[in-house]
Amino acid sequence: MKKTSSLLVALAVVAGSALPGCVASKKYDDLRARQQATEQGKTEAERQQRQAVAELKKTTDELTEMRLTNKRLVEDSAQTGNALRRTRSLYTQLTDSYDKLLKNSDRAMADKSADYNKVAKDLARREAELGELDTNLRRSKADIDKLNADLKVREAKLAELTQALADKDKAVNDLKASVSNALRGFQGTDLQVKMKDGKVYVSLSEQLLFKTGSTKVDPKGQEALKQLAAVLKTQPDVNVVVEGHTDNVPFSRPTAAMQDNWDLSVLRATEIARLITSGGVEPQRITASGRSQYIPVAANDSPQNKALNRRTEIILTPKLNELLKILDSNSTTSTTGK
């Protein structure tokens, strides 16, 4: 470009020296204008060249940067592809695992559901059993409470009965003591006072009371009965049973009024009952009976033993009204309880 400008300037100088004055001046001006235009074009071209070079450099730099970016993107893409493939593989594994877990979970849920249903049934059965046990427990408690109440009542009645029995035993002992004291002068082989089965037995021999075969009491016997009646008169709560007894020897002189030992034992008992009554004892308290030969106290195998069997027993029994009331009350309570 520089060489071309110098050549043009040289040509202009040569032309100016060769041409006449005005022509040369005009050409010079034209040439000068062209030179200036050329200079301006040169300057503009240089500017554009510089601008193009700058743009080229910028473009080159951008291209380099783009290549680096592309390389990084390619590398990132490769890494992303690898990560994607790993992710897809992991996703596939996770999906498989999830499916397996889901299947196992379904089976486990089914098993758990079956177990739950079984447990629920067992629980319902146990709750029913518990309810039944609770009902039975309440019923048993009510029964126990009732039994305890009944037991307290029975214990109270037992205490009352025990006291009544103690009172009855004391009354019998006191009666025996009173009778023994009243008949002290008659006691011996012919008269005995003893206790048996809660009763006082006054046993009088035939020798004390009667002659053989007779139903009339001898004076000594009458005195003994009088003493006994005096005691019984002060004991209004004592019942009196008179029992006549004989040996087994048949009655030798039967009469219309007395055929055998039955009659003899009864008539003797009746006679004694009359004497006790005449001593002031109420007749309604006395019972006369004959036992004949059938309740001996000894074998009828000797005169001595036969004499023992020929006796009259006066059995004294305290009235047991209070005791009977208690027993009757207990019996009524037991029947009601059943």
GROMACS .gro file of C-alpha atoms in nm:
model
  338
    1MET     CA    1   0.000   0.000   0.000
    2LYS     CA    2   0.289   0.234   0.093
    3LYS     CA    3   0.473   0.153  -0.234
    4THR     CA    4   0.164   0.243  -0.439
    5SER     CA    5   0.135   0.588  -0.272
    6SER     CA    6   0.500   0.674  -0.335
    7LEU     CA    7   0.466   0.577  -0.698
    8LEU     CA    8   0.161   0.797  -0.740
    9VAL     CA    9   0.342   1.094  -0.583
   10ALA     CA   10   0.638   1.044  -0.816
   11LEU     CA   11   0.417   1.024  -1.117
   12ALA     CA   12   0.244   1.342  -1.014
   13VAL     CA   13   0.576   1.528  -0.983
   14VAL     CA   14   0.690   1.408  -1.324
   15ALA     CA   15   0.363   1.500  -1.481
   16GLY     CA   16   0.374   1.843  -1.324
   17SER     CA   17   0.711   1.922  -1.461
   18ALA     CA   18   0.618   1.807  -1.806
   19LEU     CA   19   0.275   1.977  -1.840
   20PRO     CA   20   0.205   2.334  -1.884
   21GLY     CA   21   0.113   2.542  -1.582
   22CYS     CA   22  -0.270   2.538  -1.552
   23VAL     CA   23  -0.309   2.192  -1.677
   24ALA     CA   24  -0.049   2.076  -1.449
   25SER     CA   25  -0.201   2.258  -1.157
   26LYS     CA   26  -0.545   2.107  -1.213
   27LYS     CA   27  -0.406   1.765  -1.251
   28TYR     CA   28  -0.200   1.823  -0.949
   29ASP     CA   29  -0.504   1.917  -0.749
   30ASP     CA   30  -0.686   1.615  -0.880
   31LEU     CA   31  -0.395   1.403  -0.808
   32ARG     CA   32  -0.364   1.563  -0.470
   33ALA     CA   33  -0.732   1.497  -0.402
   34ARG     CA   34  -0.690   1.142  -0.512
   35GLN     CA   35  -0.388   1.109  -0.294
   36GLN     CA   36  -0.584   1.241   0.001
   37ALA     CA   37  -0.873   1.012  -0.081
   38THR     CA   38  -0.626   0.732  -0.114
   39GLU     CA   39  -0.472   0.827   0.221
   40GLN     CA   40  -0.814   0.840   0.374
   41GLY     CA   41  -0.904   0.506   0.217
   42LYS     CA   42  -0.572   0.375   0.339
   43THR     CA   43  -0.640   0.503   0.685
   44GLU     CA   44  -0.993   0.369   0.673
   45ALA     CA   45  -0.863   0.038   0.538
   46GLU     CA   46  -0.603   0.023   0.813
   47ARG     CA   47  -0.869   0.105   1.068
   48GLN     CA   48  -1.095  -0.161   0.926
   49GLN     CA   49  -0.799  -0.396   0.910
   50ARG     CA   50  -0.723  -0.328   1.274
   51GLN     CA   51  -1.088  -0.366   1.357
   52ALA     CA   52  -1.103  -0.689   1.156
   53VAL     CA   53  -0.788  -0.814   1.326
   54ALA     CA   54  -0.936  -0.724   1.663
   55GLU     CA   55  -1.262  -0.888   1.572
   56LEU     CA   56  -1.069  -1.184   1.437
   57LYS     CA   57  -0.875  -1.208   1.761
   58LYS     CA   58  -1.194  -1.171   1.959
   59THR     CA   59  -1.358  -1.429   1.741
   60THR     CA   60  -1.055  -1.655   1.775
   61ASP     CA   61  -1.059  -1.612   2.151
   62GLU     CA   62  -1.432  -1.677   2.158
   63LEU     CA   63  -1.381  -1.980   1.937
   64THR     CA   64  -1.106  -2.101   2.168
   65GLU     CA   65  -1.331  -2.042   2.465
   66MET     CA   66  -1.615  -2.216   2.286
   67ARG     CA   67  -1.386  -2.507   2.207
   68LEU     CA   68  -1.284  -2.523   2.572
   69THR     CA   69  -1.648  -2.492   2.673
   70ASN     CA   70  -1.739  -2.756   2.418
   71LYS     CA   71  -1.465  -2.977   2.551
   72ARG     CA   72  -1.586  -2.923   2.904
   73LEU     CA   73  -1.942  -2.985   2.787
   74VAL     CA   74  -1.829  -3.299   2.611
   75GLU     CA   75  -1.647  -3.408   2.925
   76ASP     CA   76  -1.947  -3.305   3.140
   77SER     CA   77  -2.172  -3.485   2.898
   78ALA     CA   78  -1.959  -3.796   2.930
   79GLN     CA   79  -1.966  -3.766   3.306
   80THR     CA   80  -2.334  -3.689   3.295
   81GLY     CA   81  -2.385  -3.988   3.066
   82ASN     CA   82  -2.191  -4.207   3.305
   83ALA     CA   83  -2.385  -4.062   3.597
   84LEU     CA   84  -2.705  -4.108   3.401
   85ARG     CA   85  -2.615  -4.465   3.325
   86ARG     CA   86  -2.523  -4.522   3.688
   87THR     CA   87  -2.840  -4.348   3.792
   88ARG     CA   88  -3.043  -4.561   3.551
   89SER     CA   89  -2.871  -4.874   3.679
   90LEU     CA   90  -2.932  -4.767   4.036
   91TYR     CA   91  -3.290  -4.677   3.945
   92THR     CA   92  -3.334  -5.022   3.790
   93GLN     CA   93  -3.189  -5.183   4.103
   94LEU     CA   94  -3.406  -4.967   4.323
   95THR     CA   95  -3.709  -5.051   4.112
   96ASP     CA   96  -3.632  -5.422   4.137
   97SER     CA   97  -3.575  -5.390   4.509
   98TYR     CA   98  -3.897  -5.193   4.546
   99ASP     CA   99  -4.089  -5.456   4.353
  100LYS     CA  100  -3.939  -5.730   4.568
  101LEU     CA  101  -4.011  -5.532   4.883
  102LEU     CA  102  -4.361  -5.465   4.760
  103LYS     CA  103  -4.418  -5.834   4.695
  104ASN     CA  104  -4.262  -5.926   5.027
  105SER     CA  105  -4.461  -5.650   5.191
  106ASP     CA  106  -4.781  -5.784   5.039
  107ARG     CA  107  -4.699  -6.132   5.165
  108ALA     CA  108  -4.593  -5.991   5.501
  109MET     CA  109  -4.909  -5.783   5.515
  110ALA     CA  110  -5.116  -6.089   5.433
  111ASP     CA  111  -4.932  -6.289   5.699
  112LYS     CA  112  -4.964  -6.003   5.944
  113SER     CA  113  -5.330  -5.970   5.859
  114ALA     CA  114  -5.382  -6.341   5.922
  115ASP     CA  115  -5.184  -6.314   6.245
  116TYR     CA  116  -5.384  -6.007   6.342
  117ASN     CA  117  -5.712  -6.183   6.273
  118LYS     CA  118  -5.596  -6.479   6.480
  119VAL     CA  119  -5.482  -6.252   6.762
  120ALA     CA  120  -5.808  -6.057   6.737
  121LYS     CA  121  -6.009  -6.378   6.763
  122ASP     CA  122  -5.796  -6.496   7.056
  123LEU     CA  123  -5.836  -6.158   7.219
  124ALA     CA  124  -6.212  -6.163   7.167
  125ARG     CA  125  -6.227  -6.516   7.308
  126ARG     CA  126  -6.013  -6.417   7.605
  127GLU     CA  127  -6.223  -6.105   7.661
  128ALA     CA  128  -6.533  -6.323   7.658
  129GLU     CA  129  -6.368  -6.564   7.900
  130LEU     CA  130  -6.258  -6.270   8.114
  131GLY     CA  131  -6.612  -6.135   8.111
  132GLU     CA  132  -6.745  -6.475   8.210
  133LEU     CA  133  -6.481  -6.506   8.481
  134ASP     CA  134  -6.567  -6.157   8.604
  135THR     CA  135  -6.936  -6.251   8.613
  136ASN     CA  136  -6.853  -6.573   8.795
  137LEU     CA  137  -6.626  -6.380   9.030
  138ARG     CA  138  -6.902  -6.132   9.107
  139ARG     CA  139  -7.146  -6.419   9.156
  140SER     CA  140  -6.893  -6.601   9.374
  141LYS     CA  141  -6.830  -6.284   9.572
  142ALA     CA  142  -7.203  -6.242   9.624
  143ASP     CA  143  -7.225  -6.607   9.729
  144ILE     CA  144  -6.927  -6.562   9.961
  145ASP     CA  145  -7.081  -6.249  10.110
  146LYS     CA  146  -7.406  -6.438  10.161
  147LEU     CA  147  -7.218  -6.733  10.310
  148ASN     CA  148  -7.026  -6.498  10.538
  149ALA     CA  149  -7.352  -6.340  10.649
  150ASP     CA  150  -7.503  -6.686  10.701
  151LEU     CA  151  -7.188  -6.792  10.883
  152LYS     CA  152  -7.215  -6.496  11.118
  153VAL     CA  153  -7.578  -6.583  11.184
  154ARG     CA  154  -7.487  -6.947  11.239
  155GLU     CA  155  -7.197  -6.849  11.464
  156ALA     CA  156  -7.432  -6.632  11.666
  157LYS     CA  157  -7.683  -6.919  11.686
  158LEU     CA  158  -7.401  -7.161  11.770
  159ALA     CA  159  -7.289  -6.933  12.049
  160GLU     CA  160  -7.650  -6.913  12.164
  161LEU     CA  161  -7.685  -7.290  12.140
  162THR     CA  162  -7.357  -7.344  12.322
  163GLN     CA  163  -7.473  -7.115  12.596
  164ALA     CA  164  -7.809  -7.292  12.609
  165LEU     CA  165  -7.633  -7.629  12.633
  166ALA     CA  166  -7.406  -7.493  12.905
  167ASP     CA  167  -7.711  -7.362  13.089
  168LYS     CA  168  -7.881  -7.698  13.042
  169ASP     CA  169  -7.575  -7.886  13.172
  170LYS     CA  170  -7.556  -7.653  13.469
  171ALA     CA  171  -7.926  -7.704  13.534
  172VAL     CA  172  -7.880  -8.083  13.522
  173ASN     CA  173  -7.579  -8.065  13.754
  174ASP     CA  174  -7.766  -7.840  13.992
  175LEU     CA  175  -8.063  -8.076  13.979
  176LYS     CA  176  -7.845  -8.377  14.052
  177ALA     CA  177  -7.686  -8.195  14.343
  178SER     CA  178  -8.027  -8.096  14.482
  179VAL     CA  179  -8.168  -8.449  14.445
  180SER     CA  180  -7.855  -8.605  14.593
  181ASN     CA  181  -7.873  -8.374  14.894
  182ALA     CA  182  -8.247  -8.442  14.942
  183LEU     CA  183  -8.200  -8.822  14.923
  184ARG     CA  184  -7.869  -8.841  15.109
  185GLY     CA  185  -8.020  -9.048  15.385
  186PHE     CA  186  -8.149  -9.309  15.140
  187GLN     CA  187  -7.853  -9.349  14.906
  188GLY     CA  188  -7.673  -9.680  14.895
  189THR     CA  189  -7.747 -10.005  14.717
  190ASP     CA  190  -8.120  -9.935  14.728
  191LEU     CA  191  -8.108  -9.578  14.588
  192GLN     CA  192  -7.863  -9.427  14.341
  193VAL     CA  193  -7.851  -9.085  14.178
  194LYS     CA  194  -7.647  -9.054  13.861
  195MET     CA  195  -7.626  -8.855  13.537
  196LYS     CA  196  -7.657  -9.009  13.193
  197ASP     CA  197  -7.722  -8.852  12.852
  198GLY     CA  198  -7.785  -8.512  13.006
  199LYS     CA  199  -8.048  -8.644  13.245
  200VAL     CA  200  -8.060  -8.725  13.615
  201TYR     CA  201  -8.150  -9.087  13.693
  202VAL     CA  202  -8.285  -9.176  14.037
  203SER     CA  203  -8.281  -9.556  14.059
  204LEU     CA  204  -8.483  -9.711  14.347
  205SER     CA  205  -8.466 -10.084  14.419
  206GLU     CA  206  -8.772 -10.299  14.473
  207GLN     CA  207  -8.654 -10.360  14.830
  208LEU     CA  208  -8.683  -9.988  14.907
  209LEU     CA  209  -9.022  -9.943  14.750
  210PHE     CA  210  -9.227 -10.262  14.724
  211LYS     CA  211  -9.281 -10.602  14.867
  212THR     CA  212  -9.256 -10.888  14.617
  213GLY     CA  213  -9.542 -10.873  14.367
  214SER     CA  214  -9.695 -10.566  14.537
  215THR     CA  215  -9.775 -10.231  14.375
  216LYS     CA  216  -9.804 -10.042  14.704
  217VAL     CA  217  -9.500  -9.840  14.814
  218ASP     CA  218  -9.361  -9.916  15.160
  219PRO     CA  219  -9.339  -9.632  15.415
  220LYS     CA  220  -8.964  -9.597  15.374
  221GLY     CA  221  -9.008  -9.567  15.003
  222GLN     CA  222  -9.286  -9.316  15.047
  223GLU     CA  223  -9.054  -9.101  15.261
  224ALA     CA  224  -8.790  -9.109  14.990
  225LEU     CA  225  -9.044  -9.012  14.725
  226LYS     CA  226  -9.172  -8.733  14.951
  227GLN     CA  227  -8.820  -8.589  14.975
  228LEU     CA  228  -8.780  -8.617  14.598
  229ALA     CA  229  -9.116  -8.445  14.537
  230ALA     CA  230  -9.010  -8.158  14.764
  231VAL     CA  231  -8.707  -8.099  14.541
  232LEU     CA  232  -8.903  -8.134  14.217
  233LYS     CA  233  -9.163  -7.892  14.347
  234THR     CA  234  -8.895  -7.622  14.345
  235GLN     CA  235  -8.785  -7.722  13.994
  236PRO     CA  236  -9.082  -7.631  13.770
  237ASP     CA  237  -8.875  -7.666  13.455
  238VAL     CA  238  -8.801  -8.035  13.513
  239ASN     CA  239  -9.004  -8.312  13.351
  240VAL     CA  240  -9.041  -8.644  13.532
  241VAL     CA  241  -9.058  -8.991  13.374
  242VAL     CA  242  -9.126  -9.289  13.602
  243GLU     CA  243  -9.019  -9.625  13.453
  244GLY     CA  244  -9.103  -9.958  13.618
  245HIS     CA  245  -8.866 -10.254  13.555
  246THR     CA  246  -8.885 -10.625  13.652
  247ASP     CA  247  -8.671 -10.934  13.623
  248ASN     CA  248  -8.758 -11.217  13.385
  249VAL     CA  249  -8.938 -11.436  13.638
  250PRO     CA  250  -9.299 -11.489  13.518
  251PHE     CA  251  -9.575 -11.339  13.729
  252SER     CA  252  -9.689 -11.619  13.964
  253ARG     CA  253 -10.036 -11.501  14.063
  254PRO     CA  254 -10.212 -11.345  13.764
  255THR     CA  255 -10.528 -11.152  13.838
  256ALA     CA  256 -10.781 -10.969  13.626
  257ALA     CA  257 -10.599 -10.640  13.697
  258MET     CA  258 -10.244 -10.773  13.661
  259GLN     CA  259 -10.160 -11.048  13.416
  260ASP     CA  260  -9.779 -11.028  13.384
  261ASN     CA  261  -9.465 -10.828  13.438
  262TRP     CA  262  -9.587 -10.560  13.193
  263ASP     CA  263  -9.880 -10.485  13.418
  264LEU     CA  264  -9.666 -10.503  13.731
  265SER     CA  265  -9.409 -10.255  13.596
  266VAL     CA  266  -9.679 -10.015  13.475
  267LEU     CA  267  -9.882 -10.024  13.796
  268ARG     CA  268  -9.575  -9.965  14.011
  269ALA     CA  269  -9.476  -9.667  13.791
  270THR     CA  270  -9.830  -9.530  13.815
  271GLU     CA  271  -9.829  -9.565  14.193
  272ILE     CA  272  -9.502  -9.375  14.225
  273ALA     CA  273  -9.632  -9.106  13.989
  274ARG     CA  274  -9.934  -9.058  14.217
  275LEU     CA  275  -9.715  -9.024  14.524
  276ILE     CA  276  -9.494  -8.763  14.356
  277THR     CA  277  -9.805  -8.576  14.244
  278SER     CA  278  -9.943  -8.583  14.595
  279GLY     CA  279  -9.613  -8.427  14.704
  280GLY     CA  280  -9.700  -8.112  14.507
  281VAL     CA  281  -9.555  -8.183  14.161
  282GLU     CA  282  -9.787  -8.092  13.870
  283PRO     CA  283  -9.934  -8.408  13.706
  284GLN     CA  284  -9.868  -8.272  13.357
  285ARG     CA  285  -9.496  -8.289  13.428
  286ILE     CA  286  -9.506  -8.663  13.504
  287THR     CA  287  -9.510  -8.960  13.268
  288ALA     CA  288  -9.556  -9.316  13.401
  289SER     CA  289  -9.445  -9.613  13.193
  290GLY     CA  290  -9.367  -9.981  13.238
  291ARG     CA  291  -9.069 -10.148  13.067
  292SER     CA  292  -9.129 -10.497  13.211
  293GLN     CA  293  -8.821 -10.724  13.189
  294TYR     CA  294  -8.686 -10.597  12.861
  295ILE     CA  295  -8.428 -10.340  12.972
  296PRO     CA  296  -8.224 -10.522  13.238
  297VAL     CA  297  -7.913 -10.372  13.395
  298ALA     CA  298  -7.767 -10.717  13.465
  299ALA     CA  299  -7.808 -11.068  13.335
  300ASN     CA  300  -8.098 -11.251  13.504
  301ASP     CA  301  -7.870 -11.538  13.603
  302SER     CA  302  -7.853 -11.497  13.981
  303PRO     CA  303  -8.073 -11.375  14.267
  304GLN     CA  304  -7.844 -11.073  14.311
  305ASN     CA  305  -7.866 -10.971  13.945
  306LYS     CA  306  -8.241 -11.028  13.935
  307ALA     CA  307  -8.273 -10.799  14.237
  308LEU     CA  308  -8.082 -10.530  14.045
  309ASN     CA  309  -8.326 -10.559  13.755
  310ARG     CA  310  -8.630 -10.521  13.982
  311ARG     CA  311  -8.613 -10.144  14.010
  312THR     CA  312  -8.791  -9.820  13.939
  313GLU     CA  313  -8.608  -9.541  13.759
  314ILE     CA  314  -8.722  -9.182  13.792
  315ILE     CA  315  -8.573  -8.986  13.503
  316LEU     CA  316  -8.551  -8.612  13.554
  317THR     CA  317  -8.509  -8.399  13.241
  318PRO     CA  318  -8.485  -8.020  13.246
  319LYS     CA  319  -8.724  -7.862  12.999
  320LEU     CA  320  -8.536  -7.761  12.688
  321ASN     CA  321  -8.772  -7.495  12.557
  322GLU     CA  322  -8.502  -7.240  12.486
  323LEU     CA  323  -8.273  -7.505  12.340
  324LEU     CA  324  -8.553  -7.640  12.121
  325LYS     CA  325  -8.633  -7.289  12.001
  326ILE     CA  326  -8.271  -7.241  11.897
  327LEU     CA  327  -8.261  -7.581  11.724
  328ASP     CA  328  -8.591  -7.512  11.551
  329SER     CA  329  -8.460  -7.171  11.442
  330ASN     CA  330  -8.147  -7.335  11.303
  331SER     CA  331  -8.353  -7.595  11.122
  332THR     CA  332  -8.574  -7.326  10.970
  333THR     CA  333  -8.268  -7.125  10.861
  334SER     CA  334  -8.109  -7.433  10.700
  335THR     CA  335  -8.431  -7.514  10.512
  336THR     CA  336  -8.463  -7.155  10.393
  337GLY     CA  337  -8.099  -7.152  10.287
  338LYS     CA  338  -8.150  -7.459  10.070
   0.00000   0.00000   0.00000
